[in-house]
Amino acid sequence: MSTYEKAYEHFTSELKEMGFTHHPALYHAIAKHLGPSIHDEDSSLVACDQPKEMETVKREFLIGKLGLEDSPALDAVIQQVCGALGGSNTNKHRASFYYLLVALLQKEHLFINLKEHLPEGDYLQ
């Protein structure tokens, strides 16, 4: 099993343990977008207790990658994901964090072809 496959299995098994389902093609696309950073101990994690980190997530990913306008709603969805992944959980993996942001904001089309990959129904629970 490759390093990427091990990381993917680890990240998605943690999501399952928290009660989330995931769409494999979408998760793979987001993880690949993050590149080698998913293997780095520091950059692979999101620190919800660090305002500078939250600002970086908003500026670089939500505004920069997803093309959203800056608004209080972006801060709210970031906090929603922080809460969903557990306030005391200090290992919020960036790939899972971004996956949940993409799903909540319904921006899947920026990563995968929806007609090819998404079955009918909700895959974020």
Tab-separated table of N, CA and C in Angstrom:
chain	number	residue	atom	x	y	z
A	1	MET	N	0.856	-1.177	0.000
A	1	MET	CA	0.000	0.000	0.000
A	1	MET	C	0.902	1.241	0.000
A	2	SER	N	0.593	2.185	-0.876
A	2	SER	CA	1.402	3.403	-0.988
A	2	SER	C	1.177	4.327	0.213
A	3	THR	N	2.063	5.291	0.358
A	3	THR	CA	1.939	6.271	1.440
A	3	THR	C	0.615	7.015	1.323
A	4	TYR	N	0.250	7.383	0.092
A	4	TYR	CA	-1.021	8.085	-0.122
A	4	TYR	C	-2.190	7.199	0.300
A	5	GLU	N	-2.180	5.944	-0.127
A	5	GLU	CA	-3.282	5.042	0.208
A	5	GLU	C	-3.406	4.849	1.717
A	6	LYS	N	-2.279	4.757	2.407
A	6	LYS	CA	-2.304	4.629	3.868
A	6	LYS	C	-2.922	5.871	4.508
A	7	ALA	N	-2.517	7.036	4.021
A	7	ALA	CA	-3.078	8.283	4.556
A	7	ALA	C	-4.579	8.350	4.290
A	8	TYR	N	-4.990	8.017	3.067
A	8	TYR	CA	-6.410	8.028	2.702
A	8	TYR	C	-7.193	7.101	3.632
A	9	GLU	N	-6.715	5.898	3.823
A	9	GLU	CA	-7.397	4.937	4.696
A	9	GLU	C	-7.486	5.460	6.127
A	10	HIS	N	-6.407	6.035	6.606
A	10	HIS	CA	-6.385	6.576	7.972
A	10	HIS	C	-7.397	7.715	8.120
A	11	PHE	N	-7.355	8.665	7.199
A	11	PHE	CA	-8.243	9.830	7.281
A	11	PHE	C	-9.712	9.427	7.175
A	12	THR	N	-10.031	8.583	6.202
A	12	THR	CA	-11.437	8.222	5.996
A	12	THR	C	-11.953	7.301	7.098
A	13	SER	N	-11.084	6.487	7.689
A	13	SER	CA	-11.540	5.647	8.804
A	13	SER	C	-11.874	6.521	10.013
A	14	GLU	N	-11.123	7.603	10.205
A	14	GLU	CA	-11.451	8.532	11.289
A	14	GLU	C	-12.795	9.210	11.042
A	15	LEU	N	-13.064	9.578	9.788
A	15	LEU	CA	-14.370	10.161	9.470
A	15	LEU	C	-15.486	9.182	9.811
A	16	LYS	N	-15.305	7.921	9.422
A	16	LYS	CA	-16.321	6.899	9.703
A	16	LYS	C	-16.530	6.739	11.202
A	17	GLU	N	-15.446	6.751	11.974
A	17	GLU	CA	-15.550	6.628	13.431
A	17	GLU	C	-16.351	7.775	14.032
A	18	MET	N	-16.324	8.933	13.388
A	18	MET	CA	-17.078	10.096	13.869
A	18	MET	C	-18.512	10.094	13.357
A	19	GLY	N	-18.867	9.092	12.561
A	19	GLY	CA	-20.235	8.974	12.075
A	19	GLY	C	-20.495	9.590	10.716
A	20	PHE	N	-19.445	9.988	10.000
A	20	PHE	CA	-19.606	10.572	8.673
A	20	PHE	C	-19.420	9.509	7.595
A	21	THR	N	-20.152	9.676	6.525
A	21	THR	CA	-19.873	8.897	5.325
A	21	THR	C	-19.105	9.819	4.392
A	22	HIS	N	-18.483	9.243	3.385
A	22	HIS	CA	-17.754	10.092	2.441
A	22	HIS	C	-17.891	9.529	1.037
A	23	HIS	N	-17.704	10.391	0.082
A	23	HIS	CA	-17.714	9.985	-1.319
A	23	HIS	C	-16.264	9.817	-1.749
A	24	PRO	N	-15.842	8.594	-2.081
A	24	PRO	CA	-14.428	8.340	-2.383
A	24	PRO	C	-13.831	9.237	-3.466
A	25	ALA	N	-14.519	9.426	-4.579
A	25	ALA	CA	-13.943	10.233	-5.664
A	25	ALA	C	-13.720	11.676	-5.220
A	26	LEU	N	-14.657	12.220	-4.479
A	26	LEU	CA	-14.521	13.591	-3.998
A	26	LEU	C	-13.392	13.693	-2.973
A	27	TYR	N	-13.342	12.739	-2.057
A	27	TYR	CA	-12.281	12.775	-1.044
A	27	TYR	C	-10.910	12.657	-1.707
A	28	HIS	N	-10.780	11.738	-2.657
A	28	HIS	CA	-9.505	11.588	-3.379
A	28	HIS	C	-9.119	12.893	-4.075
A	29	ALA	N	-10.084	13.534	-4.726
A	29	ALA	CA	-9.798	14.772	-5.459
A	29	ALA	C	-9.307	15.871	-4.516
A	30	ILE	N	-9.917	15.979	-3.360
A	30	ILE	CA	-9.501	16.998	-2.396
A	30	ILE	C	-8.131	16.663	-1.826
A	31	ALA	N	-7.913	15.407	-1.488
A	31	ALA	CA	-6.608	14.992	-0.956
A	31	ALA	C	-5.509	15.227	-1.988
A	32	LYS	N	-5.793	14.931	-3.238
A	32	LYS	CA	-4.784	15.150	-4.282
A	32	LYS	C	-4.534	16.641	-4.495
A	33	HIS	N	-5.563	17.458	-4.343
A	33	HIS	CA	-5.396	18.915	-4.428
A	33	HIS	C	-4.402	19.393	-3.364
A	34	LEU	N	-4.447	18.783	-2.197
A	34	LEU	CA	-3.548	19.171	-1.103
A	34	LEU	C	-2.122	18.688	-1.321
A	35	GLY	N	-1.954	17.705	-2.172
A	35	GLY	CA	-0.617	17.228	-2.521
A	35	GLY	C	0.135	16.641	-1.340
A	36	PRO	N	1.463	16.780	-1.354
A	36	PRO	CA	2.295	16.168	-0.318
A	36	PRO	C	2.042	16.699	1.091
A	37	SER	N	1.351	17.818	1.210
A	37	SER	CA	1.113	18.380	2.548
A	37	SER	C	0.317	17.427	3.435
A	38	ILE	N	-0.435	16.497	2.842
A	38	ILE	CA	-1.211	15.572	3.678
A	38	ILE	C	-0.312	14.604	4.442
A	39	HIS	N	0.956	14.524	4.055
A	39	HIS	CA	1.893	13.619	4.724
A	39	HIS	C	2.767	14.334	5.750
A	40	ASP	N	2.700	15.659	5.792
A	40	ASP	CA	3.511	16.436	6.725
A	40	ASP	C	2.775	16.553	8.058
A	41	GLU	N	3.477	16.265	9.137
A	41	GLU	CA	2.849	16.229	10.457
A	41	GLU	C	2.136	17.534	10.813
A	42	ASP	N	2.729	18.671	10.493
A	42	ASP	CA	2.124	19.955	10.844
A	42	ASP	C	1.089	20.410	9.817
A	43	SER	N	1.466	20.444	8.552
A	43	SER	CA	0.556	21.002	7.543
A	43	SER	C	-0.624	20.089	7.220
A	44	SER	N	-0.583	18.844	7.661
A	44	SER	CA	-1.705	17.941	7.401
A	44	SER	C	-2.852	18.154	8.383
A	45	LEU	N	-2.625	18.970	9.405
A	45	LEU	CA	-3.638	19.194	10.431
A	45	LEU	C	-4.152	20.626	10.406
A	46	VAL	N	-5.388	20.794	10.850
A	46	VAL	CA	-6.001	22.115	10.988
A	46	VAL	C	-6.175	22.382	12.478
A	47	ALA	N	-5.698	23.535	12.924
A	47	ALA	CA	-5.795	23.919	14.336
A	47	ALA	C	-6.918	24.938	14.505
A	48	CYS	N	-8.066	24.460	14.937
A	48	CYS	CA	-9.225	25.342	15.084
A	48	CYS	C	-9.059	26.379	16.185
A	49	ASP	N	-8.132	26.148	17.096
A	49	ASP	CA	-7.932	27.097	18.191
A	49	ASP	C	-6.947	28.207	17.841
A	50	GLN	N	-6.492	28.239	16.591
A	50	GLN	CA	-5.549	29.271	16.158
A	50	GLN	C	-6.213	30.183	15.117
A	51	PRO	N	-6.550	31.413	15.513
A	51	PRO	CA	-7.224	32.336	14.598
A	51	PRO	C	-6.485	32.527	13.269
A	52	LYS	N	-5.161	32.565	13.310
A	52	LYS	CA	-4.397	32.743	12.075
A	52	LYS	C	-4.623	31.565	11.120
A	53	GLU	N	-4.704	30.367	11.669
A	53	GLU	CA	-4.972	29.171	10.861
A	53	GLU	C	-6.358	29.233	10.240
A	54	MET	N	-7.341	29.673	11.017
A	54	MET	CA	-8.709	29.776	10.510
A	54	MET	C	-8.788	30.817	9.392
A	55	GLU	N	-8.057	31.901	9.550
A	55	GLU	CA	-8.013	32.935	8.513
A	55	GLU	C	-7.363	32.390	7.247
A	56	THR	N	-6.329	31.577	7.395
A	56	THR	CA	-5.658	30.978	6.238
A	56	THR	C	-6.593	30.022	5.508
A	57	VAL	N	-7.325	29.203	6.246
A	57	VAL	CA	-8.297	28.291	5.628
A	57	VAL	C	-9.312	29.099	4.828
A	58	LYS	N	-9.804	30.170	5.434
A	58	LYS	CA	-10.809	30.999	4.757
A	58	LYS	C	-10.228	31.666	3.511
A	59	ARG	N	-9.074	32.302	3.663
A	59	ARG	CA	-8.490	33.074	2.561
A	59	ARG	C	-7.981	32.173	1.430
A	60	GLU	N	-7.215	31.152	1.785
A	60	GLU	CA	-6.569	30.331	0.756
A	60	GLU	C	-7.500	29.287	0.141
A	61	PHE	N	-8.351	28.679	0.963
A	61	PHE	CA	-9.190	27.608	0.430
A	61	PHE	C	-10.587	28.095	0.050
A	62	LEU	N	-11.301	28.677	0.984
A	62	LEU	CA	-12.683	29.065	0.689
A	62	LEU	C	-12.768	30.197	-0.331
A	63	ILE	N	-11.937	31.200	-0.169
A	63	ILE	CA	-11.963	32.334	-1.101
A	63	ILE	C	-11.095	32.040	-2.319
A	64	GLY	N	-9.863	31.584	-2.080
A	64	GLY	CA	-8.925	31.346	-3.172
A	64	GLY	C	-9.294	30.184	-4.071
A	65	LYS	N	-9.531	29.010	-3.490
A	65	LYS	CA	-9.815	27.816	-4.290
A	65	LYS	C	-11.285	27.706	-4.670
A	66	LEU	N	-12.170	27.901	-3.706
A	66	LEU	CA	-13.597	27.727	-3.985
A	66	LEU	C	-14.241	28.956	-4.611
A	67	GLY	N	-13.552	30.091	-4.573
A	67	GLY	CA	-14.061	31.293	-5.224
A	67	GLY	C	-15.199	31.978	-4.494
A	68	LEU	N	-15.286	31.793	-3.195
A	68	LEU	CA	-16.362	32.399	-2.421
A	68	LEU	C	-15.997	33.815	-1.999
A	69	GLU	N	-17.020	34.613	-1.734
A	69	GLU	CA	-16.827	35.978	-1.242
A	69	GLU	C	-16.648	35.935	0.271
A	70	ASP	N	-15.763	36.771	0.783
A	70	ASP	CA	-15.546	36.852	2.224
A	70	ASP	C	-16.829	37.321	2.903
A	71	SER	N	-17.225	36.608	3.939
A	71	SER	CA	-18.421	36.975	4.688
A	71	SER	C	-18.406	36.251	6.026
A	72	PRO	N	-19.236	36.701	6.960
A	72	PRO	CA	-19.349	35.995	8.239
A	72	PRO	C	-19.821	34.546	8.065
A	73	ALA	N	-20.530	34.267	6.975
A	73	ALA	CA	-20.990	32.896	6.719
A	73	ALA	C	-19.817	31.939	6.547
A	74	LEU	N	-18.707	32.420	5.992
A	74	LEU	CA	-17.530	31.563	5.840
A	74	LEU	C	-16.948	31.211	7.206
A	75	ASP	N	-16.883	32.198	8.090
A	75	ASP	CA	-16.404	31.926	9.451
A	75	ASP	C	-17.321	30.922	10.146
A	76	ALA	N	-18.617	31.057	9.911
A	76	ALA	CA	-19.585	30.160	10.546
A	76	ALA	C	-19.426	28.724	10.060
A	77	VAL	N	-19.211	28.529	8.765
A	77	VAL	CA	-19.067	27.161	8.254
A	77	VAL	C	-17.749	26.549	8.720
A	78	ILE	N	-16.714	27.357	8.843
A	78	ILE	CA	-15.446	26.856	9.391
A	78	ILE	C	-15.667	26.384	10.823
A	79	GLN	N	-16.367	27.179	11.625
A	79	GLN	CA	-16.634	26.788	13.007
A	79	GLN	C	-17.544	25.563	13.077
A	80	GLN	N	-18.454	25.445	12.126
A	80	GLN	CA	-19.326	24.271	12.066
A	80	GLN	C	-18.495	23.004	11.861
A	81	VAL	N	-17.524	23.067	10.957
A	81	VAL	CA	-16.662	21.908	10.705
A	81	VAL	C	-15.766	21.640	11.912
A	82	CYS	N	-15.251	22.690	12.533
A	82	CYS	CA	-14.449	22.499	13.754
A	82	CYS	C	-15.259	21.728	14.792
A	83	GLY	N	-16.499	22.127	14.980
A	83	GLY	CA	-17.360	21.449	15.941
A	83	GLY	C	-17.691	20.028	15.532
A	84	ALA	N	-17.943	19.831	14.254
A	84	ALA	CA	-18.295	18.494	13.762
A	84	ALA	C	-17.158	17.499	13.952
A	85	LEU	N	-15.924	17.986	13.825
A	85	LEU	CA	-14.768	17.100	13.981
A	85	LEU	C	-14.323	16.979	15.436
A	86	GLY	N	-15.008	17.674	16.322
A	86	GLY	CA	-14.747	17.535	17.753
A	86	GLY	C	-13.890	18.640	18.316
A	87	GLY	N	-14.448	19.376	19.259
A	87	GLY	CA	-13.723	20.480	19.873
A	87	GLY	C	-12.432	20.064	20.548
A	88	SER	N	-12.429	18.885	21.158
A	88	SER	CA	-11.224	18.425	21.852
A	88	SER	C	-10.295	17.618	20.945
A	89	ASN	N	-10.725	17.357	19.729
A	89	ASN	CA	-9.907	16.599	18.775
A	89	ASN	C	-8.819	17.516	18.222
A	90	THR	N	-7.579	17.251	18.567
A	90	THR	CA	-6.476	18.091	18.088
A	90	THR	C	-5.894	17.582	16.776
A	91	ASN	N	-6.420	16.479	16.263
A	91	ASN	CA	-5.934	15.916	15.000
A	91	ASN	C	-6.993	16.029	13.912
A	92	LYS	N	-7.361	17.245	13.602
A	92	LYS	CA	-8.321	17.479	12.524
A	92	LYS	C	-7.535	17.486	11.218
A	93	HIS	N	-7.637	16.393	10.483
A	93	HIS	CA	-6.863	16.270	9.252
A	93	HIS	C	-7.397	17.222	8.186
A	94	ARG	N	-6.491	17.924	7.558
A	94	ARG	CA	-6.839	18.947	6.574
A	94	ARG	C	-7.708	18.380	5.447
A	95	ALA	N	-7.384	17.185	4.972
A	95	ALA	CA	-8.173	16.599	3.887
A	95	ALA	C	-9.625	16.406	4.319
A	96	SER	N	-9.837	15.906	5.516
A	96	SER	CA	-11.201	15.714	6.019
A	96	SER	C	-11.882	17.054	6.285
A	97	PHE	N	-11.136	17.994	6.824
A	97	PHE	CA	-11.666	19.326	7.104
A	97	PHE	C	-12.147	19.978	5.807
A	98	TYR	N	-11.306	19.962	4.790
A	98	TYR	CA	-11.669	20.563	3.510
A	98	TYR	C	-12.793	19.788	2.835
A	99	TYR	N	-12.790	18.475	2.983
A	99	TYR	CA	-13.859	17.657	2.416
A	99	TYR	C	-15.210	18.107	2.975
A	100	LEU	N	-15.280	18.266	4.289
A	100	LEU	CA	-16.538	18.681	4.903
A	100	LEU	C	-16.926	20.098	4.485
A	101	LEU	N	-15.953	20.992	4.368
A	101	LEU	CA	-16.259	22.343	3.880
A	101	LEU	C	-16.858	22.288	2.478
A	102	VAL	N	-16.238	21.529	1.603
A	102	VAL	CA	-16.715	21.413	0.217
A	102	VAL	C	-18.134	20.854	0.196
A	103	ALA	N	-18.381	19.808	0.981
A	103	ALA	CA	-19.706	19.198	1.002
A	103	ALA	C	-20.758	20.155	1.557
A	104	LEU	N	-20.453	20.816	2.662
A	104	LEU	CA	-21.415	21.742	3.258
A	104	LEU	C	-21.717	22.921	2.345
A	105	LEU	N	-20.710	23.381	1.631
A	105	LEU	CA	-20.878	24.537	0.743
A	105	LEU	C	-21.329	24.144	-0.660
A	106	GLN	N	-21.512	22.854	-0.876
A	106	GLN	CA	-21.971	22.304	-2.158
A	106	GLN	C	-21.090	22.761	-3.320
A	107	LYS	N	-19.784	22.602	-3.142
A	107	LYS	CA	-18.817	22.989	-4.172
A	107	LYS	C	-18.118	21.768	-4.772
A	108	GLU	N	-18.768	20.622	-4.713
A	108	GLU	CA	-18.184	19.387	-5.231
A	108	GLU	C	-17.774	19.509	-6.693
A	109	HIS	N	-18.553	20.265	-7.458
A	109	HIS	CA	-18.298	20.394	-8.898
A	109	HIS	C	-16.924	20.994	-9.213
A	110	LEU	N	-16.291	21.625	-8.246
A	110	LEU	CA	-14.956	22.180	-8.471
A	110	LEU	C	-13.879	21.098	-8.435
A	111	PHE	N	-14.233	19.914	-7.944
A	111	PHE	CA	-13.267	18.830	-7.803
A	111	PHE	C	-13.583	17.607	-8.659
A	112	ILE	N	-14.867	17.333	-8.864
A	112	ILE	CA	-15.246	16.154	-9.647
A	112	ILE	C	-16.410	16.491	-10.570
A	113	ASN	N	-16.590	15.666	-11.584
A	113	ASN	CA	-17.733	15.786	-12.479
A	113	ASN	C	-18.923	15.154	-11.763
A	114	LEU	N	-19.874	15.960	-11.379
A	114	LEU	CA	-20.993	15.478	-10.580
A	114	LEU	C	-21.803	14.397	-11.277
A	115	LYS	N	-22.015	14.530	-12.571
A	115	LYS	CA	-22.827	13.545	-13.290
A	115	LYS	C	-22.157	12.178	-13.318
A	116	GLU	N	-20.845	12.159	-13.315
A	116	GLU	CA	-20.123	10.885	-13.339
A	116	GLU	C	-19.990	10.260	-11.963
A	117	HIS	N	-19.853	11.083	-10.935
A	117	HIS	CA	-19.435	10.555	-9.645
A	117	HIS	C	-20.458	10.551	-8.528
A	118	LEU	N	-21.442	11.408	-8.566
A	118	LEU	CA	-22.332	11.492	-7.416
A	118	LEU	C	-23.671	10.827	-7.683
A	119	PRO	N	-23.978	9.789	-6.914
A	119	PRO	CA	-25.296	9.178	-7.033
A	119	PRO	C	-26.331	10.103	-6.409
A	120	GLU	N	-27.572	9.820	-6.701
A	120	GLU	CA	-28.621	10.611	-6.065
A	120	GLU	C	-28.603	10.331	-4.571
A	121	GLY	N	-28.927	11.311	-3.800
A	121	GLY	CA	-28.966	11.139	-2.351
A	121	GLY	C	-27.861	11.914	-1.672
A	122	ASP	N	-27.995	12.025	-0.381
A	122	ASP	CA	-27.047	12.805	0.409
A	122	ASP	C	-25.971	11.891	0.971
A	123	TYR	N	-24.721	12.243	0.746
A	123	TYR	CA	-23.622	11.427	1.244
A	123	TYR	C	-22.942	12.075	2.436
A	124	LEU	N	-23.389	13.227	2.854
A	124	LEU	CA	-22.836	13.889	4.041
A	124	LEU	C	-23.883	13.779	5.141
A	125	GLN	N	-23.571	13.042	6.161
A	125	GLN	CA	-24.538	12.839	7.244
A	125	GLN	C	-23.947	13.276	8.553
